[in-house]
Amino acid sequence: MSRRGDYRLDVDRKPRAEGNQAPSPTSTSTALIVHPMSLFAQSPTSPLYGCGSPEWLRRAIEFQRQEVKQQWEEQRSQLDQDPAQKSPTRQALSLLDYTCEENVRTILSFLDGVSLCAASRVCRFFHAVSDDDSYWLHLCQAEWAISPDQLRERPASYQALYKFACQSLKRLIREFFEEQCLVSMQTSFRIPRDAALTIARRTFVAP
């Protein structure tokens, strides 16, 4: 800190040894924690790159971009040297490689039940993270007003309870429309109830 009130971090400054103090694991680190999307910006004019930001921040972002690029090139060179390590399911580096599991869990906590089910099919990592029962307990409480205190016994999983509630709602809606169709056909066409019920059931096929 060069001046009072100046909290900028000098990324080029080297740490000074103070007496016989044991070195801290972070005492020699000058890396900054920046937004992950800033690492993938293409030009200094991009808003993600930090246009209008202080020069020290732009240098720090550029430094981390070079580290990411170097890591990617090292992995590519290793695969080129040893083709046996190549796998058809191997994917290139993505944003998930540079974020932590807590961030992914926070993002998934904002999804509704349908979106969370879709996210669980993206990859094994998402499937494992979305299997957390706390998500489904929150969805049961928010969408179906189901509280654990209302249940006689705890279900095998709240995910199964949520899916059972969805299936029950679909069945209830189907039976309601079947009855409405049945009454309408009996009134309009004056056909027997059994025949009208058969037509109604064929009209509303179970999902």
PDB file of C-alpha atoms in Angstrom:
ATOM      1  CA  MET A   1       0.000   0.000   0.000  1.00  0.00           C
ATOM      2  CA  SER A   2       1.877   3.053  -1.285  1.00  0.00           C
ATOM      3  CA  ARG A   3      -0.350   5.814   0.125  1.00  0.00           C
ATOM      4  CA  ARG A   4      -2.887   6.099   2.899  1.00  0.00           C
ATOM      5  CA  GLY A   5      -6.287   5.072   1.620  1.00  0.00           C
ATOM      6  CA  ASP A   6      -4.789   3.443  -1.503  1.00  0.00           C
ATOM      7  CA  TYR A   7      -5.770  -0.236  -1.394  1.00  0.00           C
ATOM      8  CA  ARG A   8      -4.514  -1.254  -4.798  1.00  0.00           C
ATOM      9  CA  LEU A   9      -2.448  -4.427  -4.982  1.00  0.00           C
ATOM     10  CA  ASP A  10       0.874  -4.122  -6.740  1.00  0.00           C
ATOM     11  CA  VAL A  11       1.129  -7.388  -8.660  1.00  0.00           C
ATOM     12  CA  ASP A  12       4.751  -6.713  -9.620  1.00  0.00           C
ATOM     13  CA  ARG A  13       5.963  -6.058  -6.071  1.00  0.00           C
ATOM     14  CA  LYS A  14       8.046  -8.826  -4.485  1.00  0.00           C
ATOM     15  CA  PRO A  15       7.412  -9.673  -0.814  1.00  0.00           C
ATOM     16  CA  ARG A  16      10.084  -8.634   1.690  1.00  0.00           C
ATOM     17  CA  ALA A  17      11.378 -10.972   4.362  1.00  0.00           C
ATOM     18  CA  GLU A  18      10.744  -9.708   7.878  1.00  0.00           C
ATOM     19  CA  GLY A  19      13.166 -11.163  10.407  1.00  0.00           C
ATOM     20  CA  ASN A  20      12.913 -14.903  11.013  1.00  0.00           C
ATOM     21  CA  GLN A  21       9.168 -15.045  10.511  1.00  0.00           C
ATOM     22  CA  ALA A  22       8.010 -18.318   9.013  1.00  0.00           C
ATOM     23  CA  PRO A  23       6.827 -17.897   5.416  1.00  0.00           C
ATOM     24  CA  SER A  24       3.088 -18.003   4.974  1.00  0.00           C
ATOM     25  CA  PRO A  25       1.593 -20.119   2.170  1.00  0.00           C
ATOM     26  CA  THR A  26       0.105 -16.934   0.719  1.00  0.00           C
ATOM     27  CA  SER A  27       3.018 -14.589   1.435  1.00  0.00           C
ATOM     28  CA  THR A  28       4.577 -15.006  -2.033  1.00  0.00           C
ATOM     29  CA  SER A  29       1.325 -15.092  -3.989  1.00  0.00           C
ATOM     30  CA  THR A  30       0.331 -12.117  -6.127  1.00  0.00           C
ATOM     31  CA  ALA A  31      -2.635 -13.779  -7.843  1.00  0.00           C
ATOM     32  CA  LEU A  32      -5.993 -12.055  -7.700  1.00  0.00           C
ATOM     33  CA  ILE A  33      -9.449 -13.548  -7.556  1.00  0.00           C
ATOM     34  CA  VAL A  34     -11.331 -12.141 -10.535  1.00  0.00           C
ATOM     35  CA  HIS A  35     -14.557 -13.003 -12.302  1.00  0.00           C
ATOM     36  CA  PRO A  36     -14.033 -16.276 -14.247  1.00  0.00           C
ATOM     37  CA  MET A  37     -15.616 -14.844 -17.407  1.00  0.00           C
ATOM     38  CA  SER A  38     -12.903 -12.184 -17.471  1.00  0.00           C
ATOM     39  CA  LEU A  39     -10.386 -14.879 -18.356  1.00  0.00           C
ATOM     40  CA  PHE A  40     -12.143 -15.604 -21.654  1.00  0.00           C
ATOM     41  CA  ALA A  41     -12.375 -12.018 -22.932  1.00  0.00           C
ATOM     42  CA  GLN A  42     -10.782 -11.544 -26.339  1.00  0.00           C
ATOM     43  CA  SER A  43      -9.722  -7.877 -26.357  1.00  0.00           C
ATOM     44  CA  PRO A  44      -8.982  -5.039 -23.930  1.00  0.00           C
ATOM     45  CA  THR A  45     -12.094  -3.247 -25.226  1.00  0.00           C
ATOM     46  CA  SER A  46     -14.393  -5.997 -23.955  1.00  0.00           C
ATOM     47  CA  PRO A  47     -16.437  -5.076 -20.852  1.00  0.00           C
ATOM     48  CA  LEU A  48     -15.473  -8.410 -19.297  1.00  0.00           C
ATOM     49  CA  TYR A  49     -11.824  -7.571 -19.744  1.00  0.00           C
ATOM     50  CA  GLY A  50     -12.183  -4.521 -17.527  1.00  0.00           C
ATOM     51  CA  CYS A  51     -12.397  -1.573 -19.892  1.00  0.00           C
ATOM     52  CA  GLY A  52     -12.020   1.554 -17.823  1.00  0.00           C
ATOM     53  CA  SER A  53     -10.599  -0.408 -14.894  1.00  0.00           C
ATOM     54  CA  PRO A  54      -7.276   0.436 -13.245  1.00  0.00           C
ATOM     55  CA  GLU A  55      -4.124  -0.684 -15.007  1.00  0.00           C
ATOM     56  CA  TRP A  56      -3.172  -3.048 -12.164  1.00  0.00           C
ATOM     57  CA  LEU A  57      -6.471  -4.931 -12.598  1.00  0.00           C
ATOM     58  CA  ARG A  58      -5.988  -5.307 -16.339  1.00  0.00           C
ATOM     59  CA  ARG A  59      -2.463  -6.623 -15.781  1.00  0.00           C
ATOM     60  CA  ALA A  60      -3.752  -9.125 -13.211  1.00  0.00           C
ATOM     61  CA  ILE A  61      -6.486 -10.378 -15.548  1.00  0.00           C
ATOM     62  CA  GLU A  62      -4.004 -10.707 -18.396  1.00  0.00           C
ATOM     63  CA  PHE A  63      -1.653 -12.649 -16.113  1.00  0.00           C
ATOM     64  CA  GLN A  64      -4.380 -15.142 -15.212  1.00  0.00           C
ATOM     65  CA  ARG A  65      -5.442 -15.458 -18.851  1.00  0.00           C
ATOM     66  CA  GLN A  66      -1.904 -16.431 -19.738  1.00  0.00           C
ATOM     67  CA  GLU A  67      -1.881 -19.034 -16.947  1.00  0.00           C
ATOM     68  CA  VAL A  68      -5.119 -20.568 -18.229  1.00  0.00           C
ATOM     69  CA  LYS A  69      -3.800 -20.587 -21.785  1.00  0.00           C
ATOM     70  CA  GLN A  70      -0.538 -22.209 -20.672  1.00  0.00           C
ATOM     71  CA  GLN A  71      -2.407 -24.901 -18.749  1.00  0.00           C
ATOM     72  CA  TRP A  72      -4.572 -25.657 -21.767  1.00  0.00           C
ATOM     73  CA  GLU A  73      -1.546 -25.864 -24.088  1.00  0.00           C
ATOM     74  CA  GLU A  74       0.265 -28.208 -21.678  1.00  0.00           C
ATOM     75  CA  GLN A  75      -2.693 -30.587 -21.621  1.00  0.00           C
ATOM     76  CA  ARG A  76      -2.931 -30.518 -25.411  1.00  0.00           C
ATOM     77  CA  SER A  77       0.784 -31.268 -25.767  1.00  0.00           C
ATOM     78  CA  GLN A  78       0.545 -34.173 -23.309  1.00  0.00           C
ATOM     79  CA  LEU A  79      -2.317 -35.678 -25.281  1.00  0.00           C
ATOM     80  CA  ASP A  80      -0.393 -35.261 -28.532  1.00  0.00           C
ATOM     81  CA  GLN A  81       2.653 -37.012 -27.072  1.00  0.00           C
ATOM     82  CA  ASP A  82       0.647 -39.885 -25.576  1.00  0.00           C
ATOM     83  CA  PRO A  83      -2.353 -40.725 -27.813  1.00  0.00           C
ATOM     84  CA  ALA A  84      -3.299 -43.566 -25.435  1.00  0.00           C
ATOM     85  CA  GLN A  85      -4.621 -40.987 -22.972  1.00  0.00           C
ATOM     86  CA  LYS A  86      -7.106 -39.646 -25.467  1.00  0.00           C
ATOM     87  CA  SER A  87     -10.707 -40.512 -24.763  1.00  0.00           C
ATOM     88  CA  PRO A  88     -13.732 -39.897 -27.010  1.00  0.00           C
ATOM     89  CA  THR A  89     -15.611 -38.521 -23.998  1.00  0.00           C
ATOM     90  CA  ARG A  90     -12.863 -36.068 -22.991  1.00  0.00           C
ATOM     91  CA  GLN A  91     -13.992 -32.462 -23.205  1.00  0.00           C
ATOM     92  CA  ALA A  92     -12.077 -29.238 -23.541  1.00  0.00           C
ATOM     93  CA  LEU A  93     -11.575 -26.908 -20.618  1.00  0.00           C
ATOM     94  CA  SER A  94     -14.685 -25.003 -19.649  1.00  0.00           C
ATOM     95  CA  LEU A  95     -15.800 -22.503 -17.042  1.00  0.00           C
ATOM     96  CA  LEU A  96     -16.595 -25.360 -14.628  1.00  0.00           C
ATOM     97  CA  ASP A  97     -12.877 -26.200 -14.499  1.00  0.00           C
ATOM     98  CA  TYR A  98     -12.189 -22.845 -12.838  1.00  0.00           C
ATOM     99  CA  THR A  99     -15.034 -22.594 -10.358  1.00  0.00           C
ATOM    100  CA  CYS A 100     -15.793 -24.368  -7.119  1.00  0.00           C
ATOM    101  CA  GLU A 101     -18.600 -26.735  -6.199  1.00  0.00           C
ATOM    102  CA  GLU A 102     -20.145 -24.185  -3.830  1.00  0.00           C
ATOM    103  CA  ASN A 103     -20.781 -21.796  -6.727  1.00  0.00           C
ATOM    104  CA  VAL A 104     -22.487 -24.530  -8.741  1.00  0.00           C
ATOM    105  CA  ARG A 105     -24.629 -25.490  -5.748  1.00  0.00           C
ATOM    106  CA  THR A 106     -25.659 -21.876  -5.271  1.00  0.00           C
ATOM    107  CA  ILE A 107     -26.718 -21.590  -8.916  1.00  0.00           C
ATOM    108  CA  LEU A 108     -28.696 -24.840  -8.805  1.00  0.00           C
ATOM    109  CA  SER A 109     -30.524 -23.686  -5.689  1.00  0.00           C
ATOM    110  CA  PHE A 110     -32.354 -21.058  -7.783  1.00  0.00           C
ATOM    111  CA  LEU A 111     -33.806 -23.617 -10.236  1.00  0.00           C
ATOM    112  CA  ASP A 112     -37.297 -25.016 -10.167  1.00  0.00           C
ATOM    113  CA  GLY A 113     -37.984 -28.741 -10.175  1.00  0.00           C
ATOM    114  CA  VAL A 114     -38.208 -29.164 -13.962  1.00  0.00           C
ATOM    115  CA  SER A 115     -34.999 -27.208 -14.571  1.00  0.00           C
ATOM    116  CA  LEU A 116     -33.173 -29.088 -11.812  1.00  0.00           C
ATOM    117  CA  CYS A 117     -34.168 -32.424 -13.361  1.00  0.00           C
ATOM    118  CA  ALA A 118     -32.900 -31.202 -16.732  1.00  0.00           C
ATOM    119  CA  ALA A 119     -29.630 -30.003 -15.181  1.00  0.00           C
ATOM    120  CA  SER A 120     -29.058 -33.409 -13.572  1.00  0.00           C
ATOM    121  CA  ARG A 121     -28.891 -34.945 -17.069  1.00  0.00           C
ATOM    122  CA  VAL A 122     -26.143 -32.613 -18.303  1.00  0.00           C
ATOM    123  CA  CYS A 123     -23.173 -34.518 -16.858  1.00  0.00           C
ATOM    124  CA  ARG A 124     -22.173 -36.751 -13.974  1.00  0.00           C
ATOM    125  CA  PHE A 125     -21.019 -33.802 -11.911  1.00  0.00           C
ATOM    126  CA  PHE A 126     -24.376 -32.041 -12.207  1.00  0.00           C
ATOM    127  CA  HIS A 127     -26.170 -35.319 -11.522  1.00  0.00           C
ATOM    128  CA  ALA A 128     -24.219 -35.813  -8.292  1.00  0.00           C
ATOM    129  CA  VAL A 129     -24.671 -32.216  -7.142  1.00  0.00           C
ATOM    130  CA  SER A 130     -28.400 -32.052  -7.950  1.00  0.00           C
ATOM    131  CA  ASP A 131     -28.969 -35.262  -5.992  1.00  0.00           C
ATOM    132  CA  ASP A 132     -28.702 -33.243  -2.769  1.00  0.00           C
ATOM    133  CA  ASP A 133     -31.943 -33.836  -0.868  1.00  0.00           C
ATOM    134  CA  SER A 134     -31.988 -30.291   0.527  1.00  0.00           C
ATOM    135  CA  TYR A 135     -32.834 -28.955  -2.948  1.00  0.00           C
ATOM    136  CA  TRP A 136     -35.846 -31.225  -3.257  1.00  0.00           C
ATOM    137  CA  LEU A 137     -37.028 -30.526   0.281  1.00  0.00           C
ATOM    138  CA  HIS A 138     -37.035 -26.817  -0.542  1.00  0.00           C
ATOM    139  CA  LEU A 139     -38.943 -27.485  -3.788  1.00  0.00           C
ATOM    140  CA  CYS A 140     -41.512 -29.632  -1.971  1.00  0.00           C
ATOM    141  CA  GLN A 141     -42.092 -26.824   0.499  1.00  0.00           C
ATOM    142  CA  ALA A 142     -42.146 -24.048  -2.120  1.00  0.00           C
ATOM    143  CA  GLU A 143     -44.194 -25.699  -4.889  1.00  0.00           C
ATOM    144  CA  TRP A 144     -46.350 -28.207  -3.042  1.00  0.00           C
ATOM    145  CA  ALA A 145     -46.451 -26.777   0.499  1.00  0.00           C
ATOM    146  CA  ILE A 146     -45.310 -30.133   1.852  1.00  0.00           C
ATOM    147  CA  SER A 147     -43.665 -29.970   5.256  1.00  0.00           C
ATOM    148  CA  PRO A 148     -41.811 -32.873   6.910  1.00  0.00           C
ATOM    149  CA  ASP A 149     -44.038 -32.357   9.969  1.00  0.00           C
ATOM    150  CA  GLN A 150     -47.093 -33.276   7.896  1.00  0.00           C
ATOM    151  CA  LEU A 151     -45.706 -36.689   6.917  1.00  0.00           C
ATOM    152  CA  ARG A 152     -46.242 -39.778   9.012  1.00  0.00           C
ATOM    153  CA  GLU A 153     -42.801 -41.061   8.107  1.00  0.00           C
ATOM    154  CA  ARG A 154     -39.853 -39.606   6.282  1.00  0.00           C
ATOM    155  CA  PRO A 155     -39.805 -40.592   2.589  1.00  0.00           C
ATOM    156  CA  ALA A 156     -36.898 -42.446   1.045  1.00  0.00           C
ATOM    157  CA  SER A 157     -35.887 -39.156  -0.567  1.00  0.00           C
ATOM    158  CA  TYR A 158     -37.525 -35.798  -1.084  1.00  0.00           C
ATOM    159  CA  GLN A 159     -36.652 -36.061  -4.755  1.00  0.00           C
ATOM    160  CA  ALA A 160     -38.901 -39.126  -5.026  1.00  0.00           C
ATOM    161  CA  LEU A 161     -41.588 -37.276  -3.051  1.00  0.00           C
ATOM    162  CA  TYR A 162     -41.404 -34.319  -5.430  1.00  0.00           C
ATOM    163  CA  LYS A 163     -41.730 -36.560  -8.495  1.00  0.00           C
ATOM    164  CA  PHE A 164     -44.631 -38.416  -6.879  1.00  0.00           C
ATOM    165  CA  ALA A 165     -46.390 -35.088  -6.285  1.00  0.00           C
ATOM    166  CA  CYS A 166     -45.898 -34.133  -9.942  1.00  0.00           C
ATOM    167  CA  GLN A 167     -47.304 -37.465 -11.127  1.00  0.00           C
ATOM    168  CA  SER A 168     -50.263 -37.133  -8.753  1.00  0.00           C
ATOM    169  CA  LEU A 169     -51.055 -33.679 -10.115  1.00  0.00           C
ATOM    170  CA  LYS A 170     -50.916 -34.933 -13.702  1.00  0.00           C
ATOM    171  CA  ARG A 171     -53.204 -37.825 -12.827  1.00  0.00           C
ATOM    172  CA  LEU A 172     -55.618 -35.480 -11.054  1.00  0.00           C
ATOM    173  CA  ILE A 173     -55.744 -33.121 -14.034  1.00  0.00           C
ATOM    174  CA  ARG A 174     -56.237 -36.027 -16.437  1.00  0.00           C
ATOM    175  CA  GLU A 175     -59.109 -37.453 -14.401  1.00  0.00           C
ATOM    176  CA  PHE A 176     -60.715 -34.010 -14.149  1.00  0.00           C
ATOM    177  CA  PHE A 177     -60.671 -33.502 -17.914  1.00  0.00           C
ATOM    178  CA  GLU A 178     -61.883 -37.050 -18.476  1.00  0.00           C
ATOM    179  CA  GLU A 179     -64.903 -36.338 -16.301  1.00  0.00           C
ATOM    180  CA  GLN A 180     -65.555 -33.035 -18.053  1.00  0.00           C
ATOM    181  CA  CYS A 181     -65.328 -34.706 -21.450  1.00  0.00           C
ATOM    182  CA  LEU A 182     -67.554 -37.525 -20.251  1.00  0.00           C
ATOM    183  CA  VAL A 183     -70.290 -35.181 -19.028  1.00  0.00           C
ATOM    184  CA  SER A 184     -70.092 -33.117 -22.216  1.00  0.00           C
ATOM    185  CA  MET A 185     -70.461 -36.146 -24.496  1.00  0.00           C
ATOM    186  CA  GLN A 186     -73.330 -37.567 -22.474  1.00  0.00           C
ATOM    187  CA  THR A 187     -75.141 -34.257 -22.592  1.00  0.00           C
ATOM    188  CA  SER A 188     -74.473 -33.391 -26.223  1.00  0.00           C
ATOM    189  CA  PHE A 189     -74.507 -36.771 -27.979  1.00  0.00           C
ATOM    190  CA  ARG A 190     -76.649 -38.720 -25.505  1.00  0.00           C
ATOM    191  CA  ILE A 191     -74.406 -41.792 -25.666  1.00  0.00           C
ATOM    192  CA  PRO A 192     -74.025 -44.376 -22.887  1.00  0.00           C
ATOM    193  CA  ARG A 193     -71.621 -43.554 -20.077  1.00  0.00           C
ATOM    194  CA  ASP A 194     -69.401 -46.597 -20.755  1.00  0.00           C
ATOM    195  CA  ALA A 195     -68.881 -45.599 -24.392  1.00  0.00           C
ATOM    196  CA  ALA A 196     -68.235 -41.996 -23.436  1.00  0.00           C
ATOM    197  CA  LEU A 197     -65.755 -43.096 -20.752  1.00  0.00           C
ATOM    198  CA  THR A 198     -63.841 -45.188 -23.307  1.00  0.00           C
ATOM    199  CA  ILE A 199     -63.621 -42.237 -25.688  1.00  0.00           C
ATOM    200  CA  ALA A 200     -62.520 -39.918 -22.903  1.00  0.00           C
ATOM    201  CA  ARG A 201     -59.767 -42.266 -21.723  1.00  0.00           C
ATOM    202  CA  ARG A 202     -58.438 -42.649 -25.255  1.00  0.00           C
ATOM    203  CA  THR A 203     -58.458 -38.892 -25.662  1.00  0.00           C
ATOM    204  CA  PHE A 204     -56.392 -38.245 -22.525  1.00  0.00           C
ATOM    205  CA  VAL A 205     -53.589 -40.788 -22.692  1.00  0.00           C
ATOM    206  CA  ALA A 206     -51.610 -41.252 -19.478  1.00  0.00           C
ATOM    207  CA  PRO A 207     -48.132 -39.627 -19.609  1.00  0.00           C
TER     208      PRO A 207
END
